[in-house]
PDB file of C-alpha atoms and ligand atoms in Angstrom:
ATOM      1  CA  UNK A 263       2.255  19.391 -13.404  1.00 45.00           C
ATOM      2  CA  UNK A 264       0.748  21.856 -10.995  1.00 50.00           C
ATOM      3  CA  UNK A 265      -1.530  23.008 -13.767  1.00 51.00           C
ATOM      4  CA  UNK A 266      -2.789  19.502 -14.411  1.00 52.00           C
ATOM      5  CA  UNK A 267      -3.387  18.961 -10.730  1.00 53.00           C
ATOM      6  CA  UNK A 268      -5.241  22.233 -10.371  1.00 48.00           C
ATOM      7  CA  UNK A 269      -7.318  21.468 -13.430  1.00 50.00           C
ATOM      8  CA  UNK A 270      -8.329  18.120 -11.960  1.00 50.00           C
ATOM      9  CA  UNK A 271      -9.302  19.795  -8.698  1.00 47.00           C
ATOM     10  CA  UNK A 272     -11.495  22.314 -10.470  1.00 46.00           C
ATOM     11  CA  UNK A 273     -14.168  19.689 -10.679  1.00 46.00           C
ATOM     12  CA  UNK A 274     -14.314  19.600  -6.898  1.00 45.00           C
ATOM     13  CA  UNK A 275     -14.089  23.231  -5.861  1.00 44.00           C
ATOM     14  CA  UNK A 276     -12.085  26.297  -6.787  1.00 45.00           C
ATOM     15  CA  UNK A 277     -11.049  26.697  -3.154  1.00 45.00           C
ATOM     16  CA  UNK A 278      -9.536  23.207  -3.135  1.00 46.00           C
ATOM     17  CA  UNK A 279      -7.470  24.043  -6.203  1.00 43.00           C
ATOM     18  CA  UNK A 280      -6.101  27.156  -4.510  1.00 46.00           C
ATOM     19  CA  UNK A 281      -5.138  25.186  -1.419  1.00 48.00           C
ATOM     20  CA  UNK A 282      -3.473  22.474  -3.520  1.00 49.00           C
ATOM     21  CA  UNK A 283      -1.328  25.092  -5.235  1.00 46.00           C
ATOM     22  CA  UNK A 284      -0.386  26.710  -1.947  1.00 43.00           C
ATOM     23  CA  UNK A 285       0.700  23.419  -0.352  1.00 45.00           C
ATOM     24  CA  UNK A 286       3.945  23.460  -2.338  1.00 48.00           C
ATOM     25  CA  UNK A 287       5.149  26.602  -0.581  1.00 45.00           C
ATOM     26  CA  UNK A 288       3.564  25.946   2.798  1.00 48.00           C
ATOM     27  CA  UNK A 289       5.383  23.091   4.528  1.00 50.00           C
ATOM     28  CA  UNK A 290       2.962  22.748   7.399  1.00 51.00           C
ATOM     29  CA  UNK A 291      -0.120  23.241   5.239  1.00 54.00           C
ATOM     30  CA  UNK A 292      -2.784  20.662   5.872  1.00 58.00           C
ATOM     31  CA  UNK A 293      -3.968  20.368   2.307  1.00 80.00           C
ATOM     32  CA  UNK A 294      -3.584  17.096   0.463  1.00 94.00           C
ATOM     33  CA  UNK A 295      -3.115  13.523   1.666  1.00 97.00           C
ATOM     34  CA  UNK A 296      -0.364  12.775   4.225  1.00 97.00           C
ATOM     35  CA  UNK A 297       0.457   9.088   4.145  1.00 98.00           C
ATOM     36  CA  UNK A 298       2.467   6.885   6.472  1.00 98.00           C
ATOM     37  CA  UNK A 299       2.870   3.115   6.466  1.00 98.00           C
ATOM     38  CA  UNK A 300       2.747   1.090   9.667  1.00 97.00           C
ATOM     39  CA  UNK A 301       3.000  -2.535  10.743  1.00 96.00           C
ATOM     40  CA  UNK A 302       4.000  -3.897   7.342  1.00 97.00           C
ATOM     41  CA  UNK A 303       4.817  -7.585   7.133  1.00 98.00           C
ATOM     42  CA  UNK A 304       4.966 -10.392   4.637  1.00 98.00           C
ATOM     43  CA  UNK A 305       4.354 -13.909   5.927  1.00 98.00           C
ATOM     44  CA  UNK A 306       6.996 -16.240   4.534  1.00 98.00           C
ATOM     45  CA  UNK A 307       5.375 -17.866   1.493  1.00 97.00           C
ATOM     46  CA  UNK A 308       5.201 -21.653   1.355  1.00 95.00           C
ATOM     47  CA  UNK A 309       6.018 -21.703  -2.361  1.00 96.00           C
ATOM     48  CA  UNK A 310       7.168 -19.166  -4.948  1.00 96.00           C
ATOM     49  CA  UNK A 311       3.655 -19.062  -6.456  1.00 97.00           C
ATOM     50  CA  UNK A 312       2.277 -16.203  -4.364  1.00 97.00           C
ATOM     51  CA  UNK A 313       2.864 -14.188  -1.203  1.00 97.00           C
ATOM     52  CA  UNK A 314       0.562 -11.848   0.692  1.00 97.00           C
ATOM     53  CA  UNK A 315       1.553  -8.405   1.905  1.00 98.00           C
ATOM     54  CA  UNK A 316      -0.094  -6.670   4.850  1.00 98.00           C
ATOM     55  CA  UNK A 317       0.172  -3.204   6.410  1.00 98.00           C
ATOM     56  CA  UNK A 318      -1.729  -0.129   7.487  1.00 98.00           C
ATOM     57  CA  UNK A 319      -1.492   2.936   5.255  1.00 98.00           C
ATOM     58  CA  UNK A 320      -2.575   5.913   7.343  1.00 98.00           C
ATOM     59  CA  UNK A 321      -3.741   9.196   5.855  1.00 98.00           C
ATOM     60  CA  UNK A 322      -3.430  12.103   8.305  1.00 97.00           C
ATOM     61  CA  UNK A 323      -4.192  14.613   5.568  1.00 96.00           C
ATOM     62  CA  UNK A 324      -7.516  16.123   4.631  1.00 95.00           C
ATOM     63  CA  UNK A 325      -7.693  14.687   1.110  1.00 97.00           C
ATOM     64  CA  UNK A 326      -8.601  11.156   0.049  1.00 98.00           C
ATOM     65  CA  UNK A 327      -5.985   9.201  -1.862  1.00 98.00           C
ATOM     66  CA  UNK A 328      -5.851   5.789  -3.536  1.00 98.00           C
ATOM     67  CA  UNK A 329      -3.285   3.002  -3.670  1.00 98.00           C
ATOM     68  CA  UNK A 330      -2.972   2.418  -7.400  1.00 98.00           C
ATOM     69  CA  UNK A 331      -0.001   0.104  -8.014  1.00 98.00           C
ATOM     70  CA  UNK A 332       2.863  -1.678  -6.300  1.00 98.00           C
ATOM     71  CA  UNK A 333       6.378  -2.665  -7.401  1.00 98.00           C
ATOM     72  CA  UNK A 334       8.724  -5.071  -5.637  1.00 98.00           C
ATOM     73  CA  UNK A 335      12.113  -6.687  -6.025  1.00 95.00           C
ATOM     74  CA  UNK A 336      10.661 -10.167  -5.528  1.00 97.00           C
ATOM     75  CA  UNK A 337       7.833  -9.976  -8.068  1.00 98.00           C
ATOM     76  CA  UNK A 338       7.147  -8.262 -11.372  1.00 98.00           C
ATOM     77  CA  UNK A 339       3.419  -8.670 -10.769  1.00 98.00           C
ATOM     78  CA  UNK A 340       2.199  -7.280  -7.453  1.00 98.00           C
ATOM     79  CA  UNK A 341      -1.582  -7.103  -7.421  1.00 98.00           C
ATOM     80  CA  UNK A 342      -4.064  -5.260  -5.234  1.00 98.00           C
ATOM     81  CA  UNK A 343      -6.709  -7.658  -3.941  1.00 98.00           C
ATOM     82  CA  UNK A 344      -9.886  -7.339  -1.996  1.00 98.00           C
ATOM     83  CA  UNK A 345     -11.832 -10.128  -0.314  1.00 96.00           C
ATOM     84  CA  UNK A 346     -15.573 -10.588  -0.176  1.00 92.00           C
ATOM     85  CA  UNK A 347     -17.420 -13.675   1.019  1.00 91.00           C
ATOM     86  CA  UNK A 348     -14.088 -15.412   1.449  1.00 90.00           C
ATOM     87  CA  UNK A 349     -13.145 -14.963  -2.199  1.00 95.00           C
ATOM     88  CA  UNK A 350     -10.411 -12.595  -3.237  1.00 96.00           C
ATOM     89  CA  UNK A 351     -10.339 -10.684  -6.466  1.00 96.00           C
ATOM     90  CA  UNK A 352      -8.064  -8.187  -8.111  1.00 98.00           C
ATOM     91  CA  UNK A 353      -9.032  -4.513  -8.059  1.00 98.00           C
ATOM     92  CA  UNK A 354      -7.344  -1.596  -9.861  1.00 98.00           C
ATOM     93  CA  UNK A 355      -6.966   0.480  -6.690  1.00 98.00           C
ATOM     94  CA  UNK A 356      -8.064   0.844  -3.066  1.00 98.00           C
ATOM     95  CA  UNK A 357      -9.049   4.014  -1.162  1.00 98.00           C
ATOM     96  CA  UNK A 358      -6.868   5.616   1.510  1.00 98.00           C
ATOM     97  CA  UNK A 359      -9.488   7.906   3.088  1.00 98.00           C
ATOM     98  CA  UNK A 360      -8.605  11.309   4.540  1.00 97.00           C
ATOM     99  CA  UNK A 361      -8.309  11.090   8.317  1.00 97.00           C
ATOM    100  CA  UNK A 362      -8.461   7.311   8.081  1.00 98.00           C
ATOM    101  CA  UNK A 363      -6.451   4.356   6.877  1.00 98.00           C
ATOM    102  CA  UNK A 364      -6.293   1.560   4.364  1.00 98.00           C
ATOM    103  CA  UNK A 365      -5.928  -1.672   6.303  1.00 98.00           C
ATOM    104  CA  UNK A 366      -4.296  -4.487   4.377  1.00 98.00           C
ATOM    105  CA  UNK A 367      -4.834  -7.629   6.416  1.00 96.00           C
ATOM    106  CA  UNK A 368      -5.401 -11.356   6.208  1.00 93.00           C
ATOM    107  CA  UNK A 369      -8.886 -12.121   4.981  1.00 92.00           C
ATOM    108  CA  UNK A 370      -9.418  -8.537   3.827  1.00 96.00           C
ATOM    109  CA  UNK A 371      -7.817  -6.146   1.393  1.00 98.00           C
ATOM    110  CA  UNK A 372      -4.203  -7.148   0.746  1.00 98.00           C
ATOM    111  CA  UNK A 373      -1.263  -7.092  -1.621  1.00 98.00           C
ATOM    112  CA  UNK A 374      -0.629 -10.249  -3.617  1.00 98.00           C
ATOM    113  CA  UNK A 375       2.859 -10.916  -4.968  1.00 98.00           C
ATOM    114  CA  UNK A 376       2.626 -13.261  -7.958  1.00 98.00           C
ATOM    115  CA  UNK A 377       5.304 -15.551  -9.448  1.00 98.00           C
ATOM    116  CA  UNK A 378       8.018 -14.758  -6.935  1.00 98.00           C
ATOM    117  CA  UNK A 379      11.594 -14.370  -8.152  1.00 97.00           C
ATOM    118  CA  UNK A 380      12.660 -16.215  -4.999  1.00 96.00           C
ATOM    119  CA  UNK A 381      11.229 -17.499  -1.744  1.00 97.00           C
ATOM    120  CA  UNK A 382      12.286 -14.931   0.865  1.00 97.00           C
ATOM    121  CA  UNK A 383      13.597 -16.190   4.193  1.00 97.00           C
ATOM    122  CA  UNK A 384      12.150 -15.231   7.543  1.00 96.00           C
ATOM    123  CA  UNK A 385      14.001 -12.158   8.841  1.00 95.00           C
ATOM    124  CA  UNK A 386      14.772 -10.949   5.337  1.00 97.00           C
ATOM    125  CA  UNK A 387      13.355  -7.670   4.072  1.00 97.00           C
ATOM    126  CA  UNK A 388      11.507  -7.236   0.815  1.00 97.00           C
ATOM    127  CA  UNK A 389      11.655  -3.874  -0.923  1.00 98.00           C
ATOM    128  CA  UNK A 390       8.251  -2.570  -1.996  1.00 98.00           C
ATOM    129  CA  UNK A 391       7.300   0.663  -3.715  1.00 98.00           C
ATOM    130  CA  UNK A 392       3.740   1.871  -3.227  1.00 98.00           C
ATOM    131  CA  UNK A 393       2.200   4.174  -5.820  1.00 98.00           C
ATOM    132  CA  UNK A 394      -0.734   6.474  -5.183  1.00 98.00           C
ATOM    133  CA  UNK A 395      -3.161   8.545  -7.168  1.00 98.00           C
ATOM    134  CA  UNK A 396      -2.029  11.807  -5.537  1.00 97.00           C
ATOM    135  CA  UNK A 397       0.862  11.233  -3.137  1.00 98.00           C
ATOM    136  CA  UNK A 398       4.440  10.574  -4.181  1.00 97.00           C
ATOM    137  CA  UNK A 399       5.498   6.905  -4.163  1.00 98.00           C
ATOM    138  CA  UNK A 400       6.537   5.433  -0.814  1.00 98.00           C
ATOM    139  CA  UNK A 401       9.323   2.842  -0.650  1.00 98.00           C
ATOM    140  CA  UNK A 402       9.321   0.502   2.338  1.00 98.00           C
ATOM    141  CA  UNK A 403      11.295  -2.525   3.449  1.00 98.00           C
ATOM    142  CA  UNK A 404       8.794  -5.152   4.535  1.00 97.00           C
ATOM    143  CA  UNK A 405      10.067  -7.721   7.046  1.00 97.00           C
ATOM    144  CA  UNK A 406       9.404 -11.363   6.220  1.00 98.00           C
ATOM    145  CA  UNK A 407       7.711 -13.012   9.178  1.00 97.00           C
ATOM    146  CA  UNK A 408       6.818 -16.610   9.993  1.00 96.00           C
ATOM    147  CA  UNK A 409       4.256 -18.125   7.636  1.00 96.00           C
ATOM    148  CA  UNK A 410       1.580 -18.114  10.377  1.00 94.00           C
ATOM    149  CA  UNK A 411       2.555 -14.709  11.825  1.00 93.00           C
ATOM    150  CA  UNK A 412      -0.219 -12.717  13.449  1.00 87.00           C
ATOM    151  CA  UNK A 413       0.366  -8.952  13.882  1.00 84.00           C
ATOM    152  CA  UNK A 414       0.926  -7.874  17.465  1.00 76.00           C
ATOM    153  CA  UNK A 415       2.211 -11.283  18.511  1.00 66.00           C
ATOM    154  CA  UNK A 416       5.863 -11.883  19.276  1.00 56.00           C
ATOM    155  CA  UNK A 417       8.042 -14.527  17.737  1.00 51.00           C
ATOM    156  CA  UNK A 418       7.740 -17.788  19.571  1.00 43.00           C
TER     157      UNK A 418
HETATM  158 CU1  LIG B 358      -4.960 -12.253  -2.964  1.00 92.39          CU
END
């Protein structure tokens, strides 16, 4: 596995490949992506047709990564969507830039849960597994908020 990773990195720079190999032994090494998920929420869907998922995926590492697929207990078909000119479309992946973040928000890039197994209740948590091009998968419990929830606002 390390060999495959190193081989892939060869295209970039030999130095990068060396750093990638060393990151396994060096816990505080700053090579590679370092992802954390913040402010995740899922507005309670009105029907079981679809639900949107929103969050910020931060990358404090020095290597770009990509969100490539998503699994969930409430849907067998979680899609990655982007929005342009008010129209959303499915994309195979989205970038999580080094030293930056992937913002999944209303009217922008977002997760789209299709054909829900059930309609989750407000206050419930939905289990979601995020898969990335380079980083290990991240499992999060996303709280279900009011249908019209706006991040940063409190329940009213
Ligand atoms: Cu969508």
